[in-house]
Amino acid sequence: MAKVKKTPRPKAETPKGFRDYFGAEVTERTEMLGKIAHVYHRYGFDALESSAVETVEALGKFLPDVDRPNEGVFAWQEVDEKDTAEEKRGDWLALRYDLTAPLARVYAQHRNDLPTPYRRYAMGPVWRNEKPGPGRFRQFYQCDADTVGAPSVAADAEICAMLSDCLETVGIPRGDYMVRINNRKVLNGVLEAMGVSDEGQQADVLRTIDKFDKVGETGVRELLGKGRLDASGAYIDGVGLAASQAEPVIAFLTSKGADAGATLANLRAAIGGSAVGAEGVDELEMMASLLDAQGYGGDRVQIDPSVVRGLGYYTGPVFEAELTFEIFDEKGRKRQFGSVSGGGRYDDLVKRFTGQSVPATGVSIGVDRLLAALREKGRMGGRVQGPVVVTVMDKDRMADYQSIVAELRNAGIRAEVYLGNPKNFGNQLKYADKRESPVAVIEGADEKARGVVQVKDLILGAKIAQEATLEEWKERPSQFEIPRAELVAKIREILAEHS
Amino acid sequence: MAKVKKTPRPKAETPKGFRDYFGAEVTERTEMLGKIAHVYHRYGFDALESSAVETVEALGKFLPDVDRPNEGVFAWQEVDEKDTAEEKRGDWLALRYDLTAPLARVYAQHRNDLPTPYRRYAMGPVWRNEKPGPGRFRQFYQCDADTVGAPSVAADAEICAMLSDCLETVGIPRGDYMVRINNRKVLNGVLEAMGVSDEGQQADVLRTIDKFDKVGETGVRELLGKGRLDASGAYIDGVGLAASQAEPVIAFLTSKGADAGATLANLRAAIGGSAVGAEGVDELEMMASLLDAQGYGGDRVQIDPSVVRGLGYYTGPVFEAELTFEIFDEKGRKRQFGSVSGGGRYDDLVKRFTGQSVPATGVSIGVDRLLAALREKGRMGGRVQGPVVVTVMDKDRMADYQSIVAELRNAGIRAEVYLGNPKNFGNQLKYADKRESPVAVIEGADEKARGVVQVKDLILGAKIAQEATLEEWKERPSQFEIPRAELVAKIREILAEHS
């Protein structure tokens, strides 16, 4: 063989913006997804796992530019047999950036075989080719449920009820969350009532609405009119509307009443004579009454005009789930945890493929944010259940140690034999520590001869080491000698004590 | 806005070689992965989910050629700020093609924080940029467990025991599978005993060994010598060895005895005086005795010299799990189902990154093949649990129907209200059929007034429609009227009858 030039060692690194997940990070997410899937299933939703790779054409939104489609997706061109140096003919493929675009493709492709309405759920990673930042990764999980082919807001109401059930099922109690609903048509009604029909001005008004939390009523009036002197001293140009045009917006922004009825009445006033606005308010009213009939009252679901949702494609109801409890941010300041889920009705997504409008509505739960919230509240991510470690006192008796672990495993106890170099016994105990083992089992030649084993309660041991006096410590009551035949029973006892 | 030229509708298609998975296909796999994870966890293995995207450099094996790395992986080049028209400087990224290469990267990257030995399991999709064929997809699941940093064959034995437990846990009973073990060093010993040291000739001998099943002992002797006239009449050139050189190979290939002891004795004879061969046989003997000590005897694990395993990187023990029951192939011929899992020891994978050899061993379970086997045997993929469908008789009473489903769901019963256009009642029942609903619930204005509901047992109904006479059918005993208050209890009863 010809000598190959030695290449430098590769770097052992995840690509920028990607990360690995270890142990409980993986299993807790799997468990949460399982619980959510269970709720989705009970509501009649069927699982769908579409391929992670789609044609760029089917994904839409991102289309190949001259060189390579690169706006937000990871994309590459297939090699085609007819490729020449000048012309590549292969399809552009890309990793999915969400689970909704693939659903539209799946529904269009399989619509003759699927039931209508089609309720489906999907969970899995999606990829975004964006600049990574702290806590922002280029691969993350989504967990969606959508109903395709149901025009009625009963479908939207159902999804809000399901969202509420999901949150309670994964461990967010009632009172610690709120599902807030709104309707895009109401917003359109407000714009109509204002007499703003220019698309650019409409966008400016929406941007201003988004600032309400920060600048308040006066600020919004200024921004809709001539402009406003910023806190920093900079002057922000206004939208240039007449003062009277601001009234519907202000009425809209301050429409939240003591209950759904009051809010609806305020919204009706805000949209004036707009037909589309009235439709939106009617839909909100219908959703609230359907939810009420199912037992989802104002303690779980509320009409909230401040819910806007970023995505341009929503066409009717929009909703959002917020966690309402307070956490401390990195600077120790109290703040609300915020949104963990959102969704709404998007009636035009399938149309791209079929030419026919297909009504659809759905929700996406941010499982990673939910997990973070539960960890923050100490409701998850506590103890890892480490394995019982059977130490190796005598290398030649590996078969004995393996039969001990086999016995423990057969009894359903997580257990392992130490498989590193057994020479240094201290290393074995250090290993057990690193594994967060609750118990170590020791069987030397002497114990073997006498039919006993030593059992070391490592959790109790750690506690004693921290709290006990030297004398107490010397007594080492955390280590027991027991008959070999009682091993499983004794370890069960210790595990039960610490659980 | 400028008018945009209308683009043609995108095709609603998965890319070539990819597919979607629906309903039970997804949930049965999830369930199987959960069961396997449970076994892995009990053996002390920790979950790891590495990123799906790796640098091409870290994946190794496939290195970027002039244009684009394209041998077997999906790869693309990152856009870099310093890119010019002539020179692209971004990293090449790729989708992982298995779970072992990422493990080597993860271990090298995090080795200071991980326990040693590190037992980890991983499950998830991998991607291969290969020509797709029938039943061969470019995205599929792997489900691996590996131990890194344990040099002893006790680690290999443990993995074989665990593999056996996994198969039984997912529903393959003892007797329907066999874990077969072999050792690469024995093979090397055979080559040494033959006096074949030329790498090309060694490869030729291995290829010949692989043909033993087809050509038998005489055929192997011919192929190792001068050559052989094929069944098709073509002449296959031989390796060109002397007749006596074939003896160790034949002894090796026919070494399987009545029990482990007999096989080991035959293998010792086959490797003659080879030191590496003797090491291999010792390791096999040790594995068999460790497995025996844990209760894994010849009915579950056997030494089998015919296990070779394709991958070049195995350095010691290799193993394979085969399903031994017969199935019928597409032409109606009986055949054995074959291999569903394989693995072995690979001691050089981490070395690429760190320069230091790190012993490792592991197994990969082919979940999709296992699922196919269980479906083939009728042990899975039976009935989908369709939802109870609450029909809509009166569009304006949607709140009533929603409260019925809410009641059913709260009782843990999978249920949904019909969300399509309710005008045509027949369509609602067709929908229930398509959903494989066990029960439809009907509540018209009359029923509502009388405080009753109609319950239609769709499974019984289908049975009657197939088997009953016209008169029996007319009686429609599959539809009952019951008091509204007894709905949950009655549906529970029907579901229990059909389960």
Short mmCIF file of C-alpha atoms in Angstrom, two decimals, chain A residues 1 7-16 18-24 26-27 29 40-55 57-58 63 67-68 70 74-79 81 88 92-93 95 104-106 108-119 121 125 127 129 131 138-139 141 147 149-155 157-158 165 199 286 289-290 293-296 351-356 384-385 387 398-400 402-403 405-406 408-421 431 434-435, chain B residues 1 7-16 18-24 26-27 29-30 40-55 57-58 63 67-68 70 74-79 81 88 92-93 95 104-106 108-119 121 125 127 129 131 138-139 141 147 149-155 157-158 165 199 286 289-290 293-294 296 351-356 384-385 387 398-400 402-403 405-406 408-421 431 434-435:
data_model
loop_
_atom_site.label_atom_id
_atom_site.label_comp_id
_atom_site.label_asym_id
_atom_site.label_seq_id
_atom_site.Cartn_x
_atom_site.Cartn_y
_atom_site.Cartn_z
CA MET A 1 0.00 0.00 0.00
CA THR A 7 -3.60 13.76 8.88
CA PRO A 8 -3.86 15.75 12.13
CA ARG A 9 -6.19 14.40 14.80
CA PRO A 10 -9.79 15.52 14.40
CA LYS A 11 -11.21 17.86 17.05
CA ALA A 12 -13.63 16.13 19.41
CA GLU A 13 -16.29 18.84 19.32
CA THR A 14 -19.95 19.20 18.49
CA PRO A 15 -20.49 21.66 15.64
CA LYS A 16 -21.14 25.24 16.79
CA PHE A 18 -25.19 21.88 18.78
CA ARG A 19 -24.99 19.99 22.05
CA ASP A 20 -25.21 16.54 23.60
CA TYR A 21 -27.72 15.49 26.25
CA PHE A 22 -26.77 13.10 29.03
CA GLY A 23 -28.62 10.76 31.36
CA ALA A 24 -31.58 12.39 33.09
CA VAL A 26 -32.61 12.52 27.97
CA THR A 27 -34.84 10.32 30.11
CA ARG A 29 -37.56 14.55 28.19
CA TYR A 40 -52.82 13.67 22.66
CA HIS A 41 -53.79 10.04 22.07
CA ARG A 42 -56.72 10.23 24.47
CA TYR A 43 -58.00 13.21 22.49
CA GLY A 44 -58.03 11.04 19.35
CA PHE A 45 -54.80 12.33 17.81
CA ASP A 46 -52.68 9.80 15.90
CA ALA A 47 -48.89 9.68 15.87
CA LEU A 48 -46.98 10.78 12.76
CA GLU A 49 -43.25 10.64 12.27
CA SER A 50 -42.33 12.29 9.01
CA SER A 51 -38.81 12.12 7.62
CA ALA A 52 -36.33 14.62 9.04
CA VAL A 53 -35.23 15.45 5.51
CA GLU A 54 -37.57 17.23 3.07
CA THR A 55 -37.10 18.74 -0.35
CA GLU A 57 -39.38 22.84 -2.51
CA ALA A 58 -41.83 21.09 -0.17
CA LEU A 63 -36.20 28.71 -1.70
CA ASP A 67 -25.72 29.45 -4.76
CA ARG A 68 -27.33 27.57 -1.93
CA ASN A 70 -29.24 29.23 3.33
CA PHE A 74 -29.54 23.36 6.65
CA ALA A 75 -29.70 22.45 2.98
CA TRP A 76 -27.65 20.58 0.42
CA GLN A 77 -27.98 19.50 -3.19
CA GLU A 78 -28.34 15.87 -4.18
CA VAL A 79 -25.84 14.49 -6.62
CA GLU A 81 -26.31 11.15 -12.54
CA LYS A 88 -25.88 20.42 -10.99
CA TRP A 92 -32.12 20.52 -2.95
CA LEU A 93 -32.82 18.73 0.33
CA LEU A 95 -33.57 19.38 7.43
CA ALA A 104 -48.79 20.17 5.22
CA ARG A 105 -46.66 18.07 2.83
CA VAL A 106 -47.77 14.76 4.45
CA ALA A 108 -51.23 16.82 0.71
CA GLN A 109 -49.38 13.60 -0.21
CA HIS A 110 -51.57 11.13 1.69
CA ARG A 111 -54.90 12.95 1.87
CA ASN A 112 -56.81 10.17 0.11
CA ASP A 113 -55.75 7.66 2.75
CA LEU A 114 -56.10 9.86 5.79
CA PRO A 115 -59.33 10.52 7.66
CA THR A 116 -60.78 14.01 7.42
CA PRO A 117 -60.56 15.73 9.81
CA TYR A 118 -57.06 14.39 10.45
CA ARG A 119 -55.85 14.79 14.02
CA TYR A 121 -49.36 14.60 16.80
CA PRO A 125 -35.97 17.39 16.73
CA TRP A 127 -33.08 22.21 12.95
CA ASN A 129 -29.46 27.31 10.64
CA LYS A 131 -26.56 32.10 14.74
CA ARG A 138 -29.55 24.85 16.25
CA GLN A 139 -31.26 21.54 17.06
CA TYR A 141 -37.34 19.41 20.18
CA THR A 147 -56.17 19.10 13.32
CA GLY A 149 -59.67 19.67 7.73
CA ALA A 150 -61.85 20.99 10.56
CA PRO A 151 -63.13 24.51 9.84
CA SER A 152 -65.00 24.99 13.12
CA VAL A 153 -63.54 26.75 16.15
CA ALA A 154 -64.60 23.63 18.06
CA ALA A 155 -61.27 22.26 16.81
CA ALA A 157 -61.26 24.97 21.56
CA GLU A 158 -60.40 21.27 21.75
CA ASP A 165 -54.51 18.85 30.19
CA GLU A 199 -50.04 47.13 4.51
CA MET A 286 -67.88 30.46 20.81
CA SER A 289 -68.44 28.82 25.67
CA LEU A 290 -67.26 25.47 24.23
CA ALA A 293 -68.96 23.36 28.54
CA GLN A 294 -65.97 21.04 28.87
CA GLY A 295 -65.11 22.44 32.27
CA TYR A 296 -62.26 24.72 31.17
CA LYS A 351 -53.09 25.12 -0.37
CA ARG A 352 -49.50 25.56 -1.56
CA PHE A 353 -49.54 21.93 -2.70
CA THR A 354 -53.10 21.26 -3.74
CA GLY A 355 -54.50 24.63 -4.74
CA GLN A 356 -57.39 24.02 -2.40
CA VAL A 384 -30.45 10.34 39.26
CA GLN A 385 -31.12 6.74 40.12
CA PRO A 387 -26.91 1.70 39.89
CA MET A 398 -15.55 -12.17 37.98
CA ALA A 399 -18.10 -14.94 37.40
CA ASP A 400 -19.21 -14.65 41.06
CA GLN A 402 -21.52 -11.22 37.50
CA SER A 403 -23.88 -13.69 39.08
CA VAL A 405 -25.45 -8.45 39.47
CA ALA A 406 -27.55 -10.88 37.43
CA LEU A 408 -30.03 -8.04 41.38
CA ARG A 409 -31.07 -7.20 37.81
CA ASN A 410 -33.46 -10.10 37.70
CA ALA A 411 -35.03 -8.64 40.82
CA GLY A 412 -35.52 -5.39 38.88
CA ILE A 413 -32.70 -3.57 40.68
CA ARG A 414 -30.41 -1.37 38.58
CA ALA A 415 -26.95 -2.87 39.12
CA GLU A 416 -23.55 -3.25 37.56
CA VAL A 417 -20.22 -4.91 38.25
CA TYR A 418 -17.15 -2.67 38.23
CA LEU A 419 -15.53 -3.20 34.83
CA GLY A 420 -12.48 -0.95 35.15
CA ASN A 421 -9.10 -2.04 36.47
CA TYR A 431 -16.44 5.31 40.47
CA LYS A 434 -19.45 9.39 40.24
CA ARG A 435 -22.27 7.05 39.25
CA MET B 1 -45.66 45.52 -3.55
CA THR B 7 -44.17 29.72 -9.07
CA PRO B 8 -45.57 26.27 -9.88
CA ARG B 9 -47.01 24.27 -7.00
CA PRO B 10 -44.44 22.23 -5.07
CA LYS B 11 -44.69 18.45 -5.28
CA ALA B 12 -46.03 16.90 -2.08
CA GLU B 13 -43.46 14.11 -1.86
CA THR B 14 -40.87 12.81 0.56
CA PRO B 15 -37.38 12.92 -0.94
CA LYS B 16 -36.34 9.69 -2.68
CA PHE B 18 -37.31 8.65 2.78
CA ARG B 19 -40.71 7.77 4.20
CA ASP B 20 -43.29 8.78 6.79
CA TYR B 21 -44.51 6.58 9.65
CA PHE B 22 -48.12 6.67 10.78
CA GLY B 23 -50.00 5.77 13.94
CA ALA B 24 -49.12 2.33 15.28
CA VAL B 26 -44.70 5.13 15.43
CA THR B 27 -46.17 4.10 18.76
CA ARG B 29 -41.52 1.54 17.84
CA THR B 30 -41.62 4.05 20.69
CA TYR B 40 -30.27 -1.02 29.28
CA HIS B 41 -30.96 1.18 32.31
CA ARG B 42 -31.25 -1.81 34.64
CA TYR B 43 -27.80 -2.90 33.46
CA GLY B 44 -26.40 0.48 34.56
CA PHE B 45 -26.25 2.10 31.12
CA ASP B 46 -26.99 5.84 30.96
CA ALA B 47 -28.87 7.59 28.19
CA LEU B 48 -26.99 9.78 25.71
CA GLU B 49 -28.51 11.83 22.94
CA SER B 50 -25.79 13.35 20.82
CA SER B 51 -26.54 15.92 18.15
CA ALA B 52 -27.73 14.54 14.82
CA VAL B 53 -25.26 16.82 13.06
CA GLU B 54 -21.50 16.29 13.40
CA THR B 55 -18.50 17.80 11.70
CA GLU B 57 -13.94 15.68 10.49
CA ALA B 58 -15.28 14.16 13.73
CA LEU B 63 -13.48 12.93 4.30
CA ASP B 67 -16.07 19.21 -4.27
CA ARG B 68 -18.21 17.79 -1.52
CA ASN B 70 -20.47 12.47 -0.64
CA PHE B 74 -25.43 13.73 3.75
CA ALA B 75 -23.01 16.62 4.07
CA TRP B 76 -22.93 20.36 3.47
CA GLN B 77 -20.54 23.21 4.04
CA GLU B 78 -21.21 25.94 6.58
CA VAL B 79 -21.22 29.49 5.32
CA GLU B 81 -18.02 35.19 7.22
CA LYS B 88 -15.30 28.67 1.00
CA TRP B 92 -18.23 20.60 6.51
CA LEU B 93 -21.11 19.24 8.55
CA LEU B 95 -25.79 13.88 9.46
CA ALA B 104 -16.28 8.13 20.14
CA ARG B 105 -16.47 11.93 19.66
CA VAL B 106 -18.59 12.42 22.81
CA ALA B 108 -13.18 12.08 23.68
CA GLN B 109 -14.83 15.46 24.26
CA HIS B 110 -16.28 14.80 27.72
CA ARG B 111 -13.97 12.08 29.07
CA ASN B 112 -12.94 14.11 32.12
CA ASP B 113 -16.56 14.41 33.26
CA LEU B 114 -17.70 10.90 32.40
CA PRO B 115 -17.23 7.86 34.62
CA THR B 116 -14.78 5.23 33.41
CA PRO B 117 -15.91 2.71 32.37
CA TYR B 118 -18.71 4.65 30.67
CA ARG B 119 -21.80 2.59 29.90
CA TYR B 121 -27.16 3.74 25.44
CA PRO B 125 -32.46 7.97 13.58
CA TRP B 127 -28.92 8.76 7.85
CA ASN B 129 -26.72 8.73 1.56
CA LYS B 131 -29.12 4.37 -3.31
CA ARG B 138 -31.95 6.53 3.82
CA GLN B 139 -33.19 7.29 7.36
CA TYR B 141 -33.45 3.88 13.65
CA THR B 147 -19.20 0.26 27.26
CA GLY B 149 -13.04 2.02 28.91
CA ALA B 150 -13.51 -1.59 30.01
CA PRO B 151 -10.79 -3.87 28.61
CA SER B 152 -12.11 -7.12 30.07
CA VAL B 153 -14.32 -9.56 28.15
CA ALA B 154 -16.61 -9.35 31.18
CA ALA B 155 -17.92 -6.21 29.43
CA ALA B 157 -20.28 -10.98 28.17
CA GLU B 158 -22.49 -8.45 29.95
CA ASP B 165 -32.78 -9.89 28.00
CA GLU B 199 -3.16 -8.62 3.53
CA MET B 286 -14.03 -16.82 29.50
CA SER B 289 -18.15 -19.22 31.51
CA LEU B 290 -19.13 -15.69 32.65
CA ALA B 293 -22.46 -17.96 35.77
CA GLN B 294 -25.22 -15.43 35.07
CA TYR B 296 -27.12 -17.57 30.12
CA LYS B 351 -7.79 6.84 19.54
CA ARG B 352 -8.45 8.94 16.42
CA PHE B 353 -9.20 11.90 18.70
CA THR B 354 -6.96 11.42 21.69
CA GLY B 355 -4.05 9.38 20.42
CA GLN B 356 -4.64 6.94 23.26
CA VAL B 384 -55.27 0.08 16.45
CA GLN B 385 -57.19 1.45 19.39
CA PRO B 387 -61.30 6.60 19.49
CA MET B 398 -71.50 21.47 19.80
CA ALA B 399 -71.02 22.41 23.47
CA ASP B 400 -73.10 19.38 24.49
CA GLN B 402 -67.79 18.53 23.60
CA SER B 403 -68.90 17.99 27.16
CA VAL B 405 -66.12 13.79 24.97
CA ALA B 406 -64.63 15.67 27.90
CA LEU B 408 -65.15 10.26 28.34
CA ARG B 409 -61.58 11.59 28.18
CA ASN B 410 -61.60 12.39 31.87
CA ALA B 411 -62.56 8.77 32.43
CA GLY B 412 -59.44 7.79 30.46
CA ILE B 413 -61.35 6.76 27.35
CA ARG B 414 -59.94 7.79 23.98
CA ALA B 415 -62.69 9.90 22.42
CA GLU B 416 -63.34 12.66 19.94
CA VAL B 417 -66.20 14.72 18.61
CA TYR B 418 -66.73 14.72 14.83
CA LEU B 419 -65.19 17.97 13.61
CA GLY B 420 -65.93 17.73 9.87
CA ASN B 421 -69.04 19.07 8.19
CA TYR B 431 -65.27 8.65 9.34
CA LYS B 434 -61.82 4.95 8.91
CA ARG B 435 -60.73 5.78 12.45
#
